[in-house]
Structure formats: C-alpha cells, structure tokens
PDB file of C-alpha atoms in Angstrom:
ATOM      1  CA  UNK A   1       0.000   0.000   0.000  1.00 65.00           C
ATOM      2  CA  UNK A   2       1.525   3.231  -1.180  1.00 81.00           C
ATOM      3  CA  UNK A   3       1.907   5.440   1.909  1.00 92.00           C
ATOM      4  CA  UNK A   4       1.278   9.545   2.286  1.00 96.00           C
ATOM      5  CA  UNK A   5       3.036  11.547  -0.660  1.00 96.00           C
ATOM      6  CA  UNK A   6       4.121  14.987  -0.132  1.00 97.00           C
ATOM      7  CA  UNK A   7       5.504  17.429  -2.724  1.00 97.00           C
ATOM      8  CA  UNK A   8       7.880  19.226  -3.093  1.00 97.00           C
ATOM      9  CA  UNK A   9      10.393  17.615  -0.023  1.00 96.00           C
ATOM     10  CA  UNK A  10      12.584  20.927  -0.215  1.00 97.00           C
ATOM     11  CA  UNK A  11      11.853  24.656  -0.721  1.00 98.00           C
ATOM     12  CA  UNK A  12      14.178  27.396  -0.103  1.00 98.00           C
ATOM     13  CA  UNK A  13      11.817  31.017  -0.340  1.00 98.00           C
ATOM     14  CA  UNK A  14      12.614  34.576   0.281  1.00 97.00           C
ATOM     15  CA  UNK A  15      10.464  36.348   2.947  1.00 96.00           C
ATOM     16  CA  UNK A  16       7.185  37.866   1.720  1.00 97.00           C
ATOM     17  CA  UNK A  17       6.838  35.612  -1.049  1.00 98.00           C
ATOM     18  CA  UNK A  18       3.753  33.114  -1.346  1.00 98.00           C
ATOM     19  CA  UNK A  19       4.637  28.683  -1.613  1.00 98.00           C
ATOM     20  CA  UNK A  20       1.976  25.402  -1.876  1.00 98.00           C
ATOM     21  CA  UNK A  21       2.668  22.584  -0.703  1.00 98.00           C
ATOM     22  CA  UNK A  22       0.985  19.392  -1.819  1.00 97.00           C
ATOM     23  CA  UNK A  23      -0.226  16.098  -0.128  1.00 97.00           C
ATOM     24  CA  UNK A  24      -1.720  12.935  -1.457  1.00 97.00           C
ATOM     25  CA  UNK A  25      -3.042  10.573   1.370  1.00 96.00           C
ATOM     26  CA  UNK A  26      -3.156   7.284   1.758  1.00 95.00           C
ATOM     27  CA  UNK A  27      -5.963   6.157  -0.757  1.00 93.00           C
ATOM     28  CA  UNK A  28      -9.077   5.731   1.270  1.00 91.00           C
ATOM     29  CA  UNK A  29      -8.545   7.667   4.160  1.00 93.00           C
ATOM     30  CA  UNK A  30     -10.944  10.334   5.134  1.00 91.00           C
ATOM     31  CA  UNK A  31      -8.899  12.116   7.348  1.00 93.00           C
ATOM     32  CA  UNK A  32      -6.586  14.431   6.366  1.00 95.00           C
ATOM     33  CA  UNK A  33      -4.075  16.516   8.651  1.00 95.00           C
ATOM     34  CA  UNK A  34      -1.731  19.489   8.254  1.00 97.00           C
ATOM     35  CA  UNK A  35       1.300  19.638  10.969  1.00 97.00           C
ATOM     36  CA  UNK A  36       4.061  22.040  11.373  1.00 97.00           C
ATOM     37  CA  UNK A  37       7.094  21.150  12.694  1.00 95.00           C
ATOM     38  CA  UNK A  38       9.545  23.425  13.768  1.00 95.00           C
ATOM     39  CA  UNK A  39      13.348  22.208  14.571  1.00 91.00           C
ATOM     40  CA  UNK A  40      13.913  20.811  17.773  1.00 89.00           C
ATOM     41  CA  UNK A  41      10.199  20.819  18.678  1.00 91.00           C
ATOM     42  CA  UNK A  42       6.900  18.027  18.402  1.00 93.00           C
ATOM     43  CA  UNK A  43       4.987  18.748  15.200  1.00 94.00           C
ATOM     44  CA  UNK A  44       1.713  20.957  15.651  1.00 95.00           C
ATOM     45  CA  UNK A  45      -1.728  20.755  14.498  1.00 94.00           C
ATOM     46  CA  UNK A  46      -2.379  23.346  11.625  1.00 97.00           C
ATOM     47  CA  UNK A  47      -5.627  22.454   9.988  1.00 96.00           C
ATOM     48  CA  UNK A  48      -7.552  19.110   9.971  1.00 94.00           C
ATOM     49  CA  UNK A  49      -9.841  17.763   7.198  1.00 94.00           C
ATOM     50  CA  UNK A  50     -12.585  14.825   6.664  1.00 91.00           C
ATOM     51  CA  UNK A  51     -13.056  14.627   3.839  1.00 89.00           C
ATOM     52  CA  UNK A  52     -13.282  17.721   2.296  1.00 86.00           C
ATOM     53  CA  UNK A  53     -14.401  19.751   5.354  1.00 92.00           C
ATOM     54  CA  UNK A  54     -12.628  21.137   7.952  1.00 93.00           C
ATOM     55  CA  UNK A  55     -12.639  20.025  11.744  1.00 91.00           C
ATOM     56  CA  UNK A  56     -10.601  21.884  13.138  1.00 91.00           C
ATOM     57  CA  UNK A  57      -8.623  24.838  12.055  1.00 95.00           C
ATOM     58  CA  UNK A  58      -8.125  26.912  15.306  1.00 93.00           C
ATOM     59  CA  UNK A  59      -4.430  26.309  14.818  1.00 93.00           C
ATOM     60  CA  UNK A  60      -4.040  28.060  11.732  1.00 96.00           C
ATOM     61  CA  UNK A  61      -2.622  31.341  11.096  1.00 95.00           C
ATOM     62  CA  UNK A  62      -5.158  32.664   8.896  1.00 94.00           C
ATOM     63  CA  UNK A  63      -4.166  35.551   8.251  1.00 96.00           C
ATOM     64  CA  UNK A  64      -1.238  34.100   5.916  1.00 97.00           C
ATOM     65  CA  UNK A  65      -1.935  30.570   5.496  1.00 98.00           C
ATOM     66  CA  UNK A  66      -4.829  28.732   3.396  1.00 97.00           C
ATOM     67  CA  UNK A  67      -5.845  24.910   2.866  1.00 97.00           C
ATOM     68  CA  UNK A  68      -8.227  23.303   0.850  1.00 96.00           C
ATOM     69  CA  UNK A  69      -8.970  19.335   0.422  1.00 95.00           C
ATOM     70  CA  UNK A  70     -11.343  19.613  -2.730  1.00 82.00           C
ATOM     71  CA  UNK A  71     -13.049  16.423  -3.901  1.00 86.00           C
ATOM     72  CA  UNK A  72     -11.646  15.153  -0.676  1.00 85.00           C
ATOM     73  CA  UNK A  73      -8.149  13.515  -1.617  1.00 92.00           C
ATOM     74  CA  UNK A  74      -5.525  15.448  -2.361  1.00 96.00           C
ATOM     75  CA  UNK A  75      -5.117  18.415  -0.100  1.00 97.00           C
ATOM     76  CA  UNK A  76      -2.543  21.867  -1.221  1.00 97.00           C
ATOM     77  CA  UNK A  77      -1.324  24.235   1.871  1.00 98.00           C
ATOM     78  CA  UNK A  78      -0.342  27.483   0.763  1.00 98.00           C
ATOM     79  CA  UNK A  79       1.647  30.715   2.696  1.00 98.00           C
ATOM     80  CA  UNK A  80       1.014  34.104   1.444  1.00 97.00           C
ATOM     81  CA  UNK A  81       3.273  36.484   2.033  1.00 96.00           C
ATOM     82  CA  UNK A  82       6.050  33.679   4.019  1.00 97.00           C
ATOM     83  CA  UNK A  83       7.994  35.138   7.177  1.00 97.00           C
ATOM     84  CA  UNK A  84      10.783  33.987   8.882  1.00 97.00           C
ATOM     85  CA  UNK A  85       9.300  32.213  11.290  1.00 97.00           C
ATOM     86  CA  UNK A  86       7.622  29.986   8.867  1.00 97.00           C
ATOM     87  CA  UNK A  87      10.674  28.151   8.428  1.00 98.00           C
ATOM     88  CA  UNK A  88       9.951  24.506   9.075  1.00 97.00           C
ATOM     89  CA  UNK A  89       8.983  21.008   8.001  1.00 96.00           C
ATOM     90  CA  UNK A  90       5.159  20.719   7.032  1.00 97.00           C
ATOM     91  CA  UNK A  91       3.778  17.385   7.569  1.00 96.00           C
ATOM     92  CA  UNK A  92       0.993  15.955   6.006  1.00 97.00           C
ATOM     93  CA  UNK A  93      -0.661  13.071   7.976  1.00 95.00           C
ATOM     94  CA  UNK A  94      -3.831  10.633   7.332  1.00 94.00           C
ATOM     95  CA  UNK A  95      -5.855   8.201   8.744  1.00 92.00           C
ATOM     96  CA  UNK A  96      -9.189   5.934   8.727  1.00 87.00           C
ATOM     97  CA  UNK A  97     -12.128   7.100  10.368  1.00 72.00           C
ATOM     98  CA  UNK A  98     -10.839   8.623  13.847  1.00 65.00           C
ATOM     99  CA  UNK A  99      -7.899   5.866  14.186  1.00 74.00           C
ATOM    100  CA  UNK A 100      -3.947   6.194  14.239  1.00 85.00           C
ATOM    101  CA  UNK A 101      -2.299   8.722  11.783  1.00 91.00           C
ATOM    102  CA  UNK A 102       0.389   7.984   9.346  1.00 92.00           C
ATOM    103  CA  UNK A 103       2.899  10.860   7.978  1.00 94.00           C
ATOM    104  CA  UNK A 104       4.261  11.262   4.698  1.00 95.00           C
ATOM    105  CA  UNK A 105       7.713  12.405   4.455  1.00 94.00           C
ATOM    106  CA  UNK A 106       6.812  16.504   4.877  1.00 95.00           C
ATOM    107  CA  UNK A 107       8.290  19.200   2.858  1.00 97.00           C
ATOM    108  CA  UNK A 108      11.265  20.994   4.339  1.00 96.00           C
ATOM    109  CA  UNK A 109      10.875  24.750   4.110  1.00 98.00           C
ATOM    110  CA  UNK A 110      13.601  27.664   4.272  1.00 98.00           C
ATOM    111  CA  UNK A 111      12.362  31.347   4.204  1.00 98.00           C
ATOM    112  CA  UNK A 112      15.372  33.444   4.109  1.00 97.00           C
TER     113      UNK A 112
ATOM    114  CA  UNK B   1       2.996  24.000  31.349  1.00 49.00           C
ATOM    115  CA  UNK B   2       3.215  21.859  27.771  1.00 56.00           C
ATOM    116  CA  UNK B   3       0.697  19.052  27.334  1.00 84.00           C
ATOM    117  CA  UNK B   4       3.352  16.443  26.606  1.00 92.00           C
ATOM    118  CA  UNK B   5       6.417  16.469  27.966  1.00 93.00           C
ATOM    119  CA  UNK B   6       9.534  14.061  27.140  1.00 95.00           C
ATOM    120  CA  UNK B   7      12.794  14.187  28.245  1.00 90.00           C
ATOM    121  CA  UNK B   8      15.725  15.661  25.158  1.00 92.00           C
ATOM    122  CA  UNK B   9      18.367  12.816  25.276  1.00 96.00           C
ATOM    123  CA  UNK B  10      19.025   9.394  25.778  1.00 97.00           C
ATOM    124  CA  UNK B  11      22.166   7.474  25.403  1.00 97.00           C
ATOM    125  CA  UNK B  12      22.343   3.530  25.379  1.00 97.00           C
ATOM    126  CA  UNK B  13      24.653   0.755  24.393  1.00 97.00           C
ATOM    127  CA  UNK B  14      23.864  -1.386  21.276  1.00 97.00           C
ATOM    128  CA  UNK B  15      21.740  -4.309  23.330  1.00 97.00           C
ATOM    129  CA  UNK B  16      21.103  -2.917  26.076  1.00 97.00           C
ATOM    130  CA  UNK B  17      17.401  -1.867  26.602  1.00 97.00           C
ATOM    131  CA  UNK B  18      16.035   2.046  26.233  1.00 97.00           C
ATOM    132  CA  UNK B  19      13.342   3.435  28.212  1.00 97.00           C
ATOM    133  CA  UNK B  20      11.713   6.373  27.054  1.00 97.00           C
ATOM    134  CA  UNK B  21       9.324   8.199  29.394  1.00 97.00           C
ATOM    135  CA  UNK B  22       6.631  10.941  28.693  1.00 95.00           C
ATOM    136  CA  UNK B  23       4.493  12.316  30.897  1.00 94.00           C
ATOM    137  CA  UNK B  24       0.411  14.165  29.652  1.00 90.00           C
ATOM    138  CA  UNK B  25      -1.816  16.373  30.943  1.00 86.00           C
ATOM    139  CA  UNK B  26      -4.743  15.065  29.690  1.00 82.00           C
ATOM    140  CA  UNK B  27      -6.680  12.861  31.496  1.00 79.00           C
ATOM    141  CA  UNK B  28      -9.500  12.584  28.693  1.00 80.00           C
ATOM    142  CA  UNK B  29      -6.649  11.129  26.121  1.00 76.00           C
ATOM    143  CA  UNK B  30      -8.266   8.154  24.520  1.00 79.00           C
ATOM    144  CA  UNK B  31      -5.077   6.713  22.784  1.00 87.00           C
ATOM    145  CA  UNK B  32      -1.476   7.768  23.492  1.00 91.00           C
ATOM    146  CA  UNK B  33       1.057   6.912  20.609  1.00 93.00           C
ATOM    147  CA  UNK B  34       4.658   6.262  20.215  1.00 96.00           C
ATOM    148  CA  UNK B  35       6.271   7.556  16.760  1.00 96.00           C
ATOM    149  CA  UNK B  36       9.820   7.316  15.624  1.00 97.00           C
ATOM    150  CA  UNK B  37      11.861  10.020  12.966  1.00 95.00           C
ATOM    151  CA  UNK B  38      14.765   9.522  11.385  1.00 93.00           C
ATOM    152  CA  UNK B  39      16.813  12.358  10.150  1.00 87.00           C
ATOM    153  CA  UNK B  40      14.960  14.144   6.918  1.00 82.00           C
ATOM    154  CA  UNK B  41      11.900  11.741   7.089  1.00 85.00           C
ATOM    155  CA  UNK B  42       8.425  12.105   8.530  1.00 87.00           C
ATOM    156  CA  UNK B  43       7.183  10.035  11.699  1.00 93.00           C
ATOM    157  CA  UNK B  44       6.392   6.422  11.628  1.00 94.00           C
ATOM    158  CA  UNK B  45       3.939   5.106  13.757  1.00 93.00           C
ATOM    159  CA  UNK B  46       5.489   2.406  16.509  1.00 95.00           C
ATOM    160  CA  UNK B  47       3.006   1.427  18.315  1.00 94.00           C
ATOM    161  CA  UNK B  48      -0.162   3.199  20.222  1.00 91.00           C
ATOM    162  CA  UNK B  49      -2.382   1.968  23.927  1.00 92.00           C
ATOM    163  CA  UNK B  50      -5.898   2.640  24.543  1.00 88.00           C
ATOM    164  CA  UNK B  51      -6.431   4.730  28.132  1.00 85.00           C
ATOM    165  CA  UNK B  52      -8.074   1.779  29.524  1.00 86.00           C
ATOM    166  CA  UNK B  53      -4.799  -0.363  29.060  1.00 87.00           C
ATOM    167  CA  UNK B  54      -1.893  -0.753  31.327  1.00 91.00           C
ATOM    168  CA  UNK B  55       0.501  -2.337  28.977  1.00 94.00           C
ATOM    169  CA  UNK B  56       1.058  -3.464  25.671  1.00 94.00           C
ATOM    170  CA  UNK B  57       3.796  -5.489  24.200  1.00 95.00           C
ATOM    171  CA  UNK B  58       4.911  -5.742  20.217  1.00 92.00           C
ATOM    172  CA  UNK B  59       7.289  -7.569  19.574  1.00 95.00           C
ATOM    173  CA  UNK B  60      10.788  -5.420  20.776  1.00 96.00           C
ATOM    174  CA  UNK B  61       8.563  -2.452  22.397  1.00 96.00           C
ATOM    175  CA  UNK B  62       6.699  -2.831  25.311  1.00 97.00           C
ATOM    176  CA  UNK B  63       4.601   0.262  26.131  1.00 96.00           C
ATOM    177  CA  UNK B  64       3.223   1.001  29.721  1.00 96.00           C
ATOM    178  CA  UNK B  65       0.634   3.869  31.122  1.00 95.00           C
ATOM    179  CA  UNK B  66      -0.194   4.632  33.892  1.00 93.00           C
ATOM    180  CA  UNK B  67      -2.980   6.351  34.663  1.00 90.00           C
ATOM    181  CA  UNK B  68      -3.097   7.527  37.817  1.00 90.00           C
ATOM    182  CA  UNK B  69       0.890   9.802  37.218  1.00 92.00           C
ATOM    183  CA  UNK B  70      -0.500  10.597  33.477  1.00 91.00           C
ATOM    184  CA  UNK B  71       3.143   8.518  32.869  1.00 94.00           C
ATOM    185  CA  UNK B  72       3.688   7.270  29.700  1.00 94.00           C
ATOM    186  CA  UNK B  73       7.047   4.818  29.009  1.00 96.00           C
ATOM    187  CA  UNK B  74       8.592   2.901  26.300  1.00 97.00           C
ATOM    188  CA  UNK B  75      11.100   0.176  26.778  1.00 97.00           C
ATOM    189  CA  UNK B  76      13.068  -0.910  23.370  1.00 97.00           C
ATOM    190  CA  UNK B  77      14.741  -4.130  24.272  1.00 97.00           C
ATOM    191  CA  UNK B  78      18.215  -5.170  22.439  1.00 97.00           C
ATOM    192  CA  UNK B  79      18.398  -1.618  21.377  1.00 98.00           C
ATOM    193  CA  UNK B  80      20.112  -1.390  17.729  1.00 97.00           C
ATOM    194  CA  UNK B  81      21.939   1.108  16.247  1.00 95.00           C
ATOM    195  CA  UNK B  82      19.017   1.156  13.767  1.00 94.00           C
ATOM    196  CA  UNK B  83      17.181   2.180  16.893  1.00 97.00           C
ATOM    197  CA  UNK B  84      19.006   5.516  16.849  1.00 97.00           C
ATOM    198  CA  UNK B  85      16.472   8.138  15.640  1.00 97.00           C
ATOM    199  CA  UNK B  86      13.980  11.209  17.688  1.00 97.00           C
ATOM    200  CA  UNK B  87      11.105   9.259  19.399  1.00 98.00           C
ATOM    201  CA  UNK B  88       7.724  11.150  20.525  1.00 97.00           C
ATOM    202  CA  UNK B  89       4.862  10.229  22.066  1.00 95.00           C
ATOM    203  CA  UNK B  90       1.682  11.643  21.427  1.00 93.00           C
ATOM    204  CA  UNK B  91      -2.063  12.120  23.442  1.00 90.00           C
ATOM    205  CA  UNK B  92      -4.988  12.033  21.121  1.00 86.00           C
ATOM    206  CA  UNK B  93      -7.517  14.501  22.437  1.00 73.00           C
ATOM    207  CA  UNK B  94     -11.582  14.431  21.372  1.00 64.00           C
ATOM    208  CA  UNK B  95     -13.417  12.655  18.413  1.00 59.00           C
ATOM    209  CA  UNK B  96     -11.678  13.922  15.812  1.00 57.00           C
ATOM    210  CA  UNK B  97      -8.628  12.265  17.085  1.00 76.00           C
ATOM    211  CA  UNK B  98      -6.288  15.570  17.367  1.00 82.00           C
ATOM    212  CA  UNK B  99      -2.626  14.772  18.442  1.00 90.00           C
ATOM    213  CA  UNK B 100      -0.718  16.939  21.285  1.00 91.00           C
ATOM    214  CA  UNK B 101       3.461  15.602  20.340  1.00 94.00           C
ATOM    215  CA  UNK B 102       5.973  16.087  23.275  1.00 94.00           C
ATOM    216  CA  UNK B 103       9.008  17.409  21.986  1.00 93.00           C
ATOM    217  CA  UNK B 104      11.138  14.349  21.101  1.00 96.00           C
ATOM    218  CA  UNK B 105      13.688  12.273  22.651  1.00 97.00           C
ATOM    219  CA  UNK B 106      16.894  11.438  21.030  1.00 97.00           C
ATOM    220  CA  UNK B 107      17.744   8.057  21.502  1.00 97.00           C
ATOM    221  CA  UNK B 108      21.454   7.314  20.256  1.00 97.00           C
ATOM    222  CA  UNK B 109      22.889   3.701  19.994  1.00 97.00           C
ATOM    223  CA  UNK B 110      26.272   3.577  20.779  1.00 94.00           C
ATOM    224  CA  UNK B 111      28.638   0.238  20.364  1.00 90.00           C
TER     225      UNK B 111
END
C-alpha cells in the first residue's frame, strides 16, 4: 500500500513571497491533517480535514496561510506572504475514520 | 505548562534496553502513541495503547501507562543502532482524534 506523498520535499523562499505545498493521502482515508514542525520541537496541528471539510482549524494562522482538500483527496497548503518564522517542516498526515495517523515524508521549508 | 512532555536525550549501548518516558496532561486522552523520525523523514507510527490499558507489548517495544501519574514509558529491548532516531509520544484529544506531540527524545545507539 503506497503510503502519504508529499511534494515538493525541499523549498528554499525569500520572505514575503507566497509557496503550496501538496499532499496525497493514503488512498481511502478520510482524514486528512496538516502539521508544522519546527526544529527541535513536536509537530503541531495546523488544519484538519474529513473529507473535504474542515474540523478543526483553530491552529491556523489565517491571516497568511490557506488549505483546501477539494473532492476530498488530495489536499494543497499554501503561505502568502512567508515570514521567517515559517521556516519549518510541514507534515501531512492521514488516517481511517478517527484511528492512528500515518505521515508522509513533509516538505522541508527555508524562508530566508 | 506543555501538554506532553519528554525528556531531550538518551544514550544507550547497542543491546542494552532504552526506556523512554513521557508524561500528559490530559486525562481525557483516549489513545497515546509512540512515533519514531529519522533524520529528513516524517514520523512512523510504533506502536499506540488505549487509556483503559496498562501495557502493551509488540514484539521489541513494550509500552506502559499509567494512569493515575498521566506517565507514559517505552522500553526498546536489544536496542540497535538502527534504533538511533527522535522518538515522541503523542495524546490524542476528542473525536476527531487531534494529536498533542511532546518534543522528542533522542535516543542514540552507541557500540
């Protein structure tokens, strides 16, 4: 079974500009999660999907990030304008109904 | 205070066994999970206990919770260098399953 896919792994930005990201979960799961994982710290909980609606986005810095799940499988994140402290590694996870998660291999971003 | 706390490092010799202890804050967590990362790859689930367990063995990993301290410990046995890698443990909070990561401890294997 193919596991979570994540696109691009590496992406070096300058400050202010925008970057998607791009996640294909494991086929059949309805539950879709964005994490952000800062160095040296546990990932957090951006923005969670089922299918294509959200659950919980308290997390999310609205203001400058944006997800969508449409047709509810493949999910993009995007950052417009990036900062700084955006720097990180952005982890998709999914999982059957309510049940364990499984991560893909998150994209590694640099905003310089 | 953080949710999930772990402690940074942990040094052991190739065979000997590794525990790895985490303490929550939540006493509502339905499942608690153990996830390992290597260097430049996501998290791969180990293993996970339901609240209502004390202790769960697969095969190498033995997990145990308890309760009552909100302690939360995993025991590698014949550690391998393979073994070496950042290990979190997690509390899964409400329906929609929502993890709360500590922050990670390195394990290194040494010969």
């Amino acid at each position: 079974e193919a596991g979570v896919a994540q696109s691009p792994r590496y992406k070096i930005i300058e400050k202010r500009q925008s970057v998607a990201f791009w996640c294909n979960p494991i086929s059949g799961h309805a539950t879709l999660y964005w994490y952000q994982q800062i160095l040296g710290q546990g990932p957090k909980l951006l923005i969670q999907f089922q299918n294509n609606g959200v659950v919980d986005d308290s997390q999310l810095p609205k203001d400058r990030f944006s997800a969508e799940r449409l047709k509810g499988v493949d999910s993009t994140l995007k950052i417009q304008p990036a900062k700084l402290e955006d720097s990180a590694v952005y982890l998709c996870a999914s999982s059957p109904q309510g049940s364990e998660q499984y991560f893909g291999p998150g994209t590694r971003l640099t905003v310089t | 205070g953080e949710d999930v706390e772990q402690s940074l490092f942990l040094s052991v010799r190739e065979g000997d066994s590794s525990v790895i202890n985490c303490t929550y804050t939540d006493s509502s967590s339905t499942y608690l999970y153990w996830y390992k990362q290597e260097p430049g790859a996501g998290l791969q689930l180990l293993t996970y206990i339901f609240s209502n367990m004390d202790m769960k063995q697969d095969q190498r990993l033995t997990v145990l919770l308890n309760k009552k301290d909100k302690h939360l410990s995993l025991r590698i046995a014949d550690t391998q260098t393979g073994d070496s890698a950042i290990y979190f443990c997690a509390q899964a909070k409400g329906g929609g399953n929502k993890l709360t990561f500590g922050t990670g401890t390195q394990l290194k294997v040494e010969l």
